[in-house]
mmCIF file with all atom_site columns, C-alpha atoms in Angstrom:
data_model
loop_
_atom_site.group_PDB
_atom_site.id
_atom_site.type_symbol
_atom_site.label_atom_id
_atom_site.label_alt_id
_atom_site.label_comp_id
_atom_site.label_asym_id
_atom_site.label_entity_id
_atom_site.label_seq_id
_atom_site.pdbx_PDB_ins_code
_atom_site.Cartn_x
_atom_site.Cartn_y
_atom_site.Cartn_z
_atom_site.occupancy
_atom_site.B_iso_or_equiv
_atom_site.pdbx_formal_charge
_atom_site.auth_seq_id
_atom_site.auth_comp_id
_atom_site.auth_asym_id
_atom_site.auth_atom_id
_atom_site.pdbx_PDB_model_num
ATOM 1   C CA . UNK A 1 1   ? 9.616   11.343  -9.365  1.00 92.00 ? 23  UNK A CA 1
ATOM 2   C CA . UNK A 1 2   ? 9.706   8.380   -6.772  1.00 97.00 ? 24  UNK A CA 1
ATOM 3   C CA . UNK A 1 3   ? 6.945   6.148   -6.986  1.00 96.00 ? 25  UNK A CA 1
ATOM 4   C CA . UNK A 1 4   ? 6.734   4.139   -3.317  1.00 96.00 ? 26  UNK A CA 1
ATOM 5   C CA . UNK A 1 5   ? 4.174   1.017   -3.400  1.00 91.00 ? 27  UNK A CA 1
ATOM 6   C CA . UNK A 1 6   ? 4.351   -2.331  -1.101  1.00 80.00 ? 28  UNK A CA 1
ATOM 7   C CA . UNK A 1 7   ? 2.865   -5.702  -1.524  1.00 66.00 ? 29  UNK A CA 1
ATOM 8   C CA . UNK A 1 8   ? 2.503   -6.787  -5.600  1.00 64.00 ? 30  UNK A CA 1
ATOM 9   C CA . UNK A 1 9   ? 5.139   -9.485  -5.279  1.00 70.00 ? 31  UNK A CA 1
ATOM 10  C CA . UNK A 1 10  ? 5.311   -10.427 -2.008  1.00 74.00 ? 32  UNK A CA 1
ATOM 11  C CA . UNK A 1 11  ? 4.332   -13.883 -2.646  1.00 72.00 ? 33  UNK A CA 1
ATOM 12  C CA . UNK A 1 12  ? 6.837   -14.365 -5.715  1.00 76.00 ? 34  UNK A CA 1
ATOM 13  C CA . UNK A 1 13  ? 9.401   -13.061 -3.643  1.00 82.00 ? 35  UNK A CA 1
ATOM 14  C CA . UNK A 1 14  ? 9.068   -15.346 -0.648  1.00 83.00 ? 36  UNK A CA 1
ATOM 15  C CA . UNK A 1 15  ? 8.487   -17.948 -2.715  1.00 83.00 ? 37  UNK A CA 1
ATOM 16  C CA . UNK A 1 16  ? 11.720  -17.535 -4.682  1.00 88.00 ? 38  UNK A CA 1
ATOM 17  C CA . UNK A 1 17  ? 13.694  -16.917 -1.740  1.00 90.00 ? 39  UNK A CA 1
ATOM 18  C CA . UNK A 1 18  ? 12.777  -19.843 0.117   1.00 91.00 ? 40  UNK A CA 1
ATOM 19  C CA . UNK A 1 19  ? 13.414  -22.338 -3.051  1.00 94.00 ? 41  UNK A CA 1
ATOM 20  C CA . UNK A 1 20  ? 16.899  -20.749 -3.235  1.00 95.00 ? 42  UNK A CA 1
ATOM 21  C CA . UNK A 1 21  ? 17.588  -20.839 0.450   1.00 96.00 ? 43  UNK A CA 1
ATOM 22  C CA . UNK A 1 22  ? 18.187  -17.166 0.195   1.00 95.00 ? 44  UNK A CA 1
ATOM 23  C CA . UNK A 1 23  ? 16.597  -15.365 3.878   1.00 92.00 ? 45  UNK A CA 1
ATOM 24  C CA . UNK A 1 24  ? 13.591  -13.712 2.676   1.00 87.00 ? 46  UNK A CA 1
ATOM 25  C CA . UNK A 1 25  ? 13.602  -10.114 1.495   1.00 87.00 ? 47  UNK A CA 1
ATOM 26  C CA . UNK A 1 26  ? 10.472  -8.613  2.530   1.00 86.00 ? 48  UNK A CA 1
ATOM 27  C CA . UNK A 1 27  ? 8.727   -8.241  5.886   1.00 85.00 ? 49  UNK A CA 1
ATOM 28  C CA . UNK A 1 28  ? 6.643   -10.900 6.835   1.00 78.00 ? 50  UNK A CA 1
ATOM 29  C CA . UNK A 1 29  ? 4.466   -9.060  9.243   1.00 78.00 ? 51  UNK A CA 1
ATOM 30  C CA . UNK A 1 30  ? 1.529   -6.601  7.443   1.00 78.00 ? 52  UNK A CA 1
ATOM 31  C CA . UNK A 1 31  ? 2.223   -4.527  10.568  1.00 82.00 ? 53  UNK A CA 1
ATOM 32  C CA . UNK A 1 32  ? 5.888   -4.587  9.496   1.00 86.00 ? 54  UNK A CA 1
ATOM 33  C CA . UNK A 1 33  ? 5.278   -3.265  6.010   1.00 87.00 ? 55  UNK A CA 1
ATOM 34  C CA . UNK A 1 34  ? 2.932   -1.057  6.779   1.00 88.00 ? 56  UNK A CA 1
ATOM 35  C CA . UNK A 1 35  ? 5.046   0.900   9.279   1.00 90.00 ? 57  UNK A CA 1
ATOM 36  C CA . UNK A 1 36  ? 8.006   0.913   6.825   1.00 92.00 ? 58  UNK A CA 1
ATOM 37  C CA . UNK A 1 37  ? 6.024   2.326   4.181   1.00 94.00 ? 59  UNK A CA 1
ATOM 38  C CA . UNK A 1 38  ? 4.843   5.191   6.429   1.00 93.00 ? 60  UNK A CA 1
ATOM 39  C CA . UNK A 1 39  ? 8.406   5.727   7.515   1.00 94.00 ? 61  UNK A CA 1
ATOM 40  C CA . UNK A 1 40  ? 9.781   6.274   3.782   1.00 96.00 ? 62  UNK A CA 1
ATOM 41  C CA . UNK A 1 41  ? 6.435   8.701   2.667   1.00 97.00 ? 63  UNK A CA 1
ATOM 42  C CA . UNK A 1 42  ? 8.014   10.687  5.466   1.00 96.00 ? 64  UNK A CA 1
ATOM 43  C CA . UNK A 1 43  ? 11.515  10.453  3.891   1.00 97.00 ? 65  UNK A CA 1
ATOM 44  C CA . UNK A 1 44  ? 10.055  11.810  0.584   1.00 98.00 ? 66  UNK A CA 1
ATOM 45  C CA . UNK A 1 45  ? 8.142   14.443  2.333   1.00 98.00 ? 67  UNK A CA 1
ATOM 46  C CA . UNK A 1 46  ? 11.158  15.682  3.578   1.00 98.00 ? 68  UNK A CA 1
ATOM 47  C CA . UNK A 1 47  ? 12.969  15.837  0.411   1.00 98.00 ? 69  UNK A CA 1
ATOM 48  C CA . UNK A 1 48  ? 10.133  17.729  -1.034  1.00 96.00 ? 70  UNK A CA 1
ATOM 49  C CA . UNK A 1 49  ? 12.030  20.403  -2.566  1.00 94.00 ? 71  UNK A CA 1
ATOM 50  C CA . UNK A 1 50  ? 13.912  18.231  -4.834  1.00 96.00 ? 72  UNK A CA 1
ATOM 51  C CA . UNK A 1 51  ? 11.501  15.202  -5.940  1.00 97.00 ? 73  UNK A CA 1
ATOM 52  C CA . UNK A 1 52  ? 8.278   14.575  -6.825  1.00 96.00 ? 74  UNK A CA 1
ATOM 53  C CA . UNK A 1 53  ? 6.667   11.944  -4.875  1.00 98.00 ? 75  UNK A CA 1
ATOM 54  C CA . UNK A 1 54  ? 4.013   9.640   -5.775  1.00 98.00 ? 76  UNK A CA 1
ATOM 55  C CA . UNK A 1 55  ? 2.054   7.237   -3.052  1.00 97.00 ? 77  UNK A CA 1
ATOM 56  C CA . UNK A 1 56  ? 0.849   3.927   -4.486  1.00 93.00 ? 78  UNK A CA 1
ATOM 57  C CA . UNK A 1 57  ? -1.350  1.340   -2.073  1.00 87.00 ? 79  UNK A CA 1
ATOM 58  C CA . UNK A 1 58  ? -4.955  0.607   -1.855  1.00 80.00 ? 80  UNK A CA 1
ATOM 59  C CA . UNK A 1 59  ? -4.449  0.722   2.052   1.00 82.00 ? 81  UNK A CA 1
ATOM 60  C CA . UNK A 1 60  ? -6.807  3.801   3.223   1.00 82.00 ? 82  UNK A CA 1
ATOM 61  C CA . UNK A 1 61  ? -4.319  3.764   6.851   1.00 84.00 ? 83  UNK A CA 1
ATOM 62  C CA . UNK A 1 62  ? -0.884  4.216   4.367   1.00 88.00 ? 84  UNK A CA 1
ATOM 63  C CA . UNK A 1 63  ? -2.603  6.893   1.690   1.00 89.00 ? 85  UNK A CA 1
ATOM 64  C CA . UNK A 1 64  ? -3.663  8.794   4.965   1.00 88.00 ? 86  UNK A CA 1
ATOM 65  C CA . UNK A 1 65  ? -0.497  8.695   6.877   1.00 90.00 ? 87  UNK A CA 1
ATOM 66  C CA . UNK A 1 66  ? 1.390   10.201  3.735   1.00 93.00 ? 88  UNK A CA 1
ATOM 67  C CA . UNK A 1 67  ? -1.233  13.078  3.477   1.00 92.00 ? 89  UNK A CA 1
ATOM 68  C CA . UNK A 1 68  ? -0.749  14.037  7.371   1.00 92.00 ? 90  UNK A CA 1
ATOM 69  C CA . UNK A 1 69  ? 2.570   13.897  7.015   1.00 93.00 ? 91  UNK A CA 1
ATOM 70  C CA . UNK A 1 70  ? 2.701   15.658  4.003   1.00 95.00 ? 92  UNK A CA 1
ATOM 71  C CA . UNK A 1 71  ? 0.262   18.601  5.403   1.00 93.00 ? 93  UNK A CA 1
ATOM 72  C CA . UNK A 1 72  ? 2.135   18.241  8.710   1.00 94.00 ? 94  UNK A CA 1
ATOM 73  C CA . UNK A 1 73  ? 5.194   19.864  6.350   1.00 96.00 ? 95  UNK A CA 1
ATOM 74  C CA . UNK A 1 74  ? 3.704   22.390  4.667   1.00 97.00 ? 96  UNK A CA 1
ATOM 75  C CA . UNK A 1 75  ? 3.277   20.407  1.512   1.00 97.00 ? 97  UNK A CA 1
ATOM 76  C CA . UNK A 1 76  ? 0.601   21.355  -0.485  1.00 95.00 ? 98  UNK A CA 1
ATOM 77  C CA . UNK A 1 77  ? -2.158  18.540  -1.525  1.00 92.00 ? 99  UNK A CA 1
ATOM 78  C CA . UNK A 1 78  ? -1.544  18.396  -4.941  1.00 92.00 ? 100 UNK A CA 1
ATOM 79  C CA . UNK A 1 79  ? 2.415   18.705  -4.640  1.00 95.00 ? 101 UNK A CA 1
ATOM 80  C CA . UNK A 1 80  ? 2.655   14.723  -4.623  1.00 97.00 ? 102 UNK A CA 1
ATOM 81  C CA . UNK A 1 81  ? 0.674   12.236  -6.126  1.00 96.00 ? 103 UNK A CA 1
ATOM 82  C CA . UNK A 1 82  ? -1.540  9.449   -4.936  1.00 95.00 ? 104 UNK A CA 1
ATOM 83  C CA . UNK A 1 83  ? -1.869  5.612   -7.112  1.00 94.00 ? 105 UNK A CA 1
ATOM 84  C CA . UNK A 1 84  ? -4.557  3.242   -7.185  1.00 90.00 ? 106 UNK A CA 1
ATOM 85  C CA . UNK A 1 85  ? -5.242  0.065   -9.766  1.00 85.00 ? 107 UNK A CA 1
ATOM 86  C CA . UNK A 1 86  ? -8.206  0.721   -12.301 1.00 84.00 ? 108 UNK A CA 1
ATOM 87  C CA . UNK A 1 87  ? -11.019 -1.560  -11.387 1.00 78.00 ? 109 UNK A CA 1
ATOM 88  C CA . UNK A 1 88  ? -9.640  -1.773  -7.196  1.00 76.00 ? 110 UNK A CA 1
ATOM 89  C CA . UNK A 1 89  ? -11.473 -0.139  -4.517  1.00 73.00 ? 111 UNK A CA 1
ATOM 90  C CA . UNK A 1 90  ? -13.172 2.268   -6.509  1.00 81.00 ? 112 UNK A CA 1
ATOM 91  C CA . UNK A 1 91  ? -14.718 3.786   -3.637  1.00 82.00 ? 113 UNK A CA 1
ATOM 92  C CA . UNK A 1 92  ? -11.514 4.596   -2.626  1.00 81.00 ? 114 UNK A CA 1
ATOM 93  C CA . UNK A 1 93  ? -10.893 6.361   -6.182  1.00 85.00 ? 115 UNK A CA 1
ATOM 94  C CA . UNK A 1 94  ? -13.851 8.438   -5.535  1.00 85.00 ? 116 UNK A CA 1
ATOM 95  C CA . UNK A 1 95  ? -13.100 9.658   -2.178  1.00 84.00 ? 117 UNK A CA 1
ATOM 96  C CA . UNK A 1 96  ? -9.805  10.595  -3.470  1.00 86.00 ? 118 UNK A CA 1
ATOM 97  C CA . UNK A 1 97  ? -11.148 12.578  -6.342  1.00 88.00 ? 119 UNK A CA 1
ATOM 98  C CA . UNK A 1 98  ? -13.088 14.188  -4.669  1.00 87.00 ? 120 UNK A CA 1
ATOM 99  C CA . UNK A 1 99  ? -11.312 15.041  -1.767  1.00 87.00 ? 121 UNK A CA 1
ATOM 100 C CA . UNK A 1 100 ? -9.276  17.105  -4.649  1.00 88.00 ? 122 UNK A CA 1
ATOM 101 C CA . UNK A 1 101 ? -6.127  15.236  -4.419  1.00 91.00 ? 123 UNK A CA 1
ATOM 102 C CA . UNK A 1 102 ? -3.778  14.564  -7.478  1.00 93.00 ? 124 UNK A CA 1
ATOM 103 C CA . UNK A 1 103 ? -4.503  11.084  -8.473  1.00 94.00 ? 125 UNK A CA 1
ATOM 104 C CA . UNK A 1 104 ? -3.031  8.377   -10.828 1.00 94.00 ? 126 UNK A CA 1
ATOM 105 C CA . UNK A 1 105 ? -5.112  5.253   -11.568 1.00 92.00 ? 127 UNK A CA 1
ATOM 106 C CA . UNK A 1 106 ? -2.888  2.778   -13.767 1.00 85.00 ? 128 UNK A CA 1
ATOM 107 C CA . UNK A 1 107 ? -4.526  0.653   -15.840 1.00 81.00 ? 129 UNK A CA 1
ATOM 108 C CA . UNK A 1 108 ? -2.969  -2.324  -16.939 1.00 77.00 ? 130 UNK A CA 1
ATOM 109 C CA . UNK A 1 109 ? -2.063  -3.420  -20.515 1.00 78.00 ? 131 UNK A CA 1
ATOM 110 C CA . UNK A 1 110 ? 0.504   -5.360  -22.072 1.00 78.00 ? 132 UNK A CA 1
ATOM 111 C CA . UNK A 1 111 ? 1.385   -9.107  -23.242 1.00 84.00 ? 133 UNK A CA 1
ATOM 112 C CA . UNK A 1 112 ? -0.991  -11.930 -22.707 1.00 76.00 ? 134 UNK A CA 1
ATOM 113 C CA . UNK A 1 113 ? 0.939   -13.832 -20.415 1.00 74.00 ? 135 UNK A CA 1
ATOM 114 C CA . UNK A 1 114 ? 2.603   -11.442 -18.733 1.00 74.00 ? 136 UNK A CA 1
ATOM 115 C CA . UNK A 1 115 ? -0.807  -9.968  -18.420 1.00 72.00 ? 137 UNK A CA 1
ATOM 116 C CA . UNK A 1 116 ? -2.385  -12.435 -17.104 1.00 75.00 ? 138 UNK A CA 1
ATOM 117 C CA . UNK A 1 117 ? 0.443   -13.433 -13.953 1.00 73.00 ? 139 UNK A CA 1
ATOM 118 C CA . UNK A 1 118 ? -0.506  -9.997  -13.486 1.00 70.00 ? 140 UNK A CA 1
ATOM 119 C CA . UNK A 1 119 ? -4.328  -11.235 -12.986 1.00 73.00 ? 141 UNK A CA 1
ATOM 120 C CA . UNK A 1 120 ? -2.934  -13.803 -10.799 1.00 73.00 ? 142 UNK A CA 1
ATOM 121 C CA . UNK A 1 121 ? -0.880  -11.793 -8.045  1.00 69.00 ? 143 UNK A CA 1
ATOM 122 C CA . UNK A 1 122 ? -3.608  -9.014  -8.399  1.00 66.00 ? 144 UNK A CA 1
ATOM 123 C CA . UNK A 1 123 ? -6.202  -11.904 -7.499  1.00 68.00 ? 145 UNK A CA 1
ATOM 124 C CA . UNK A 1 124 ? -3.879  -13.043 -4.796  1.00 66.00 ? 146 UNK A CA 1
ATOM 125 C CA . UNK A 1 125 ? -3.597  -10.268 -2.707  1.00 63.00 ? 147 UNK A CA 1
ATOM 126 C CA . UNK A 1 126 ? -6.957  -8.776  -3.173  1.00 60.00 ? 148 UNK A CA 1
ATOM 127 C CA . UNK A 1 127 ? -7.847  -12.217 -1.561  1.00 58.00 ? 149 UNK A CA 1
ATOM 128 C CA . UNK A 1 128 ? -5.201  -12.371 0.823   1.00 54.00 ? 150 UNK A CA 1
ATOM 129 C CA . UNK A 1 129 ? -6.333  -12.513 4.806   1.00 52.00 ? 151 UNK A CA 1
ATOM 130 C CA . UNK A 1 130 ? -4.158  -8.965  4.995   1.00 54.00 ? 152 UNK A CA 1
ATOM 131 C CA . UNK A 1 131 ? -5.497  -7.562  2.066   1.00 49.00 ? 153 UNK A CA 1
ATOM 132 C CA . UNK A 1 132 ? -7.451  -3.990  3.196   1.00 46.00 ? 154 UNK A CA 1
ATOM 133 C CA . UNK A 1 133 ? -9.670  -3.787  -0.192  1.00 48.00 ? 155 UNK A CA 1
ATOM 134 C CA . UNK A 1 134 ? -11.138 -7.295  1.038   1.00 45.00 ? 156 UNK A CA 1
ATOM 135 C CA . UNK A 1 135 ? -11.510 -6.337  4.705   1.00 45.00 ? 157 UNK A CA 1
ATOM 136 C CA . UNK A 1 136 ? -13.304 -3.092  3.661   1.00 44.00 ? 158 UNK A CA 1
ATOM 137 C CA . UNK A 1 137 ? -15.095 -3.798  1.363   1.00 50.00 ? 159 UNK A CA 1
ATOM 138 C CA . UNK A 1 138 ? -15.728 -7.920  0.960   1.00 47.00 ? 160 UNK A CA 1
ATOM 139 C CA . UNK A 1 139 ? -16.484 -8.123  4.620   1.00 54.00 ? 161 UNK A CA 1
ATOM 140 C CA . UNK A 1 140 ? -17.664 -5.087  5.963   1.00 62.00 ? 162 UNK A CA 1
ATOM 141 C CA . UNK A 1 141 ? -14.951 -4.521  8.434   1.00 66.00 ? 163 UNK A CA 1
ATOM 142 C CA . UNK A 1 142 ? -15.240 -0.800  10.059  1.00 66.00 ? 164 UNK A CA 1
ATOM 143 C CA . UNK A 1 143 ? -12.921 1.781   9.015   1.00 62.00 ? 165 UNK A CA 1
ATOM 144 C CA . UNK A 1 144 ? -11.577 2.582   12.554  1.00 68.00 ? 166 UNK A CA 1
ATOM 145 C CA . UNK A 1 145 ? -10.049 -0.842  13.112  1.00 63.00 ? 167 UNK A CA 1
ATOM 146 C CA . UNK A 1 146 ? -8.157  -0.869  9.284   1.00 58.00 ? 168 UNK A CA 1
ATOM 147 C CA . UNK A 1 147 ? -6.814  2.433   10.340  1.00 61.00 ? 169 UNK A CA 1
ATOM 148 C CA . UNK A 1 148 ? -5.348  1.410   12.886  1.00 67.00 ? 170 UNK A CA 1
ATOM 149 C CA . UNK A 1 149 ? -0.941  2.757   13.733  1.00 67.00 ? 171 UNK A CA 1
ATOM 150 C CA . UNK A 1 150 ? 0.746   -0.227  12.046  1.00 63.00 ? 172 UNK A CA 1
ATOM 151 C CA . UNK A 1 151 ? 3.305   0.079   15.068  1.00 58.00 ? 173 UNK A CA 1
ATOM 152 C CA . UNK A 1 152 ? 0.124   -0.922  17.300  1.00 54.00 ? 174 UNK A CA 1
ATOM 153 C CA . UNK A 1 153 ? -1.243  -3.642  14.362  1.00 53.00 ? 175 UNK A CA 1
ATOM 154 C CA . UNK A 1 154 ? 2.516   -5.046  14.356  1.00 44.00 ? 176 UNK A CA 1
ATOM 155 C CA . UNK A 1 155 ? 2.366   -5.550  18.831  1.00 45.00 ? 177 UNK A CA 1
ATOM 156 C CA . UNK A 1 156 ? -0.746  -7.093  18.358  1.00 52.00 ? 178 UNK A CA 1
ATOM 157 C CA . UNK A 1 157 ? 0.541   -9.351  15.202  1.00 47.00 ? 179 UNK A CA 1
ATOM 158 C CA . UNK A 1 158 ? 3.918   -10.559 17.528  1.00 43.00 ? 180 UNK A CA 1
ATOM 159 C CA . UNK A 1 159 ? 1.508   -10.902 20.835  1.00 48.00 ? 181 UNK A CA 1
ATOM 160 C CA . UNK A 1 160 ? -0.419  -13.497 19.040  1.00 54.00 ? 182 UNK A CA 1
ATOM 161 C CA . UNK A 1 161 ? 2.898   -15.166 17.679  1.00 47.00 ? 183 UNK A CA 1
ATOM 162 C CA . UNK A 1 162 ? 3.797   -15.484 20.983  1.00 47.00 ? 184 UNK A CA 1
ATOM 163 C CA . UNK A 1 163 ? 0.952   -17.505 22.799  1.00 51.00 ? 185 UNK A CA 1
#
């Protein structure tokens, strides 16, 4: 199985990078990720036949692009698997469910410490000005502009960069 997921550690990451004066190693544009993400459920869709893949983000516009694509090929619903966080979006849990696909919801457990810097960059991006969970469901934001193409989210995201 092949288990793709974007955006726990993107904080940590940068962070580290930048002390060490290493160039960062993750996209620094939402639009970026996003698009890169749908690119790779693609990849896995096309190797089908010989891996099991699994489809882990909280981001309605990426869980959707992996089941078109995935129907697009012939692939049947349950012959991949979709992840979500216990406790995140559970409307989004429910919709899945009950749209009949195969879900995973991972609960976490472990350590104290470690569990709790896993509190902290769950807290992080769940409050993060990207994050979809608090668009969608903090602020009311409609569905139609979250599911927006990344490609088009990304344009938008360099346009503003630019003025």
């Amino acid at each position: 199985a092949v288990r793709l997921v974007k955006g726990a550690y993107w904080d940590t990451e940068t962070v580290e990078a930048r002390a060490r004066g290493w160039p960062e190693p993750v996209y620094t544009h939402k639009g970026e990720t996003d698009a890169a993400f749908e690119r790779l459920a693609q990849q896995l869709h096309l190797h089908h036949g010989t891996l099991r893949a699994a489809f882990a983000s909280h981001n309605l516009r990426s869980l959707a692009a992996a089941v078109v694509d995935g129907r697009r090929l012939g692939i049947p619903d349950n012959g991949y698997e979709l992840q979500l966080l216990y406790g995140m979006a559970e409307p989004v849990h429910e919709a899945v469910r009950r749209a009949g696909f195969r879900l995973r919801v991972y609960t976490p457990m472990g350590e104290l410490v470690p569990g709790m810097a896993y509190l902290v960059r769950r807290l992080l991006e769940n409050t993060s000005n990207e994050s979809f969970v608090r668009h969608h469901f903090a602020e009311g934001e409609p569905l139609e502009h979250l599911l927006v193409a990344p490609d088009a989210e990304l344009a938008d995201e360099l346009e503003d960069e630019l003025e």
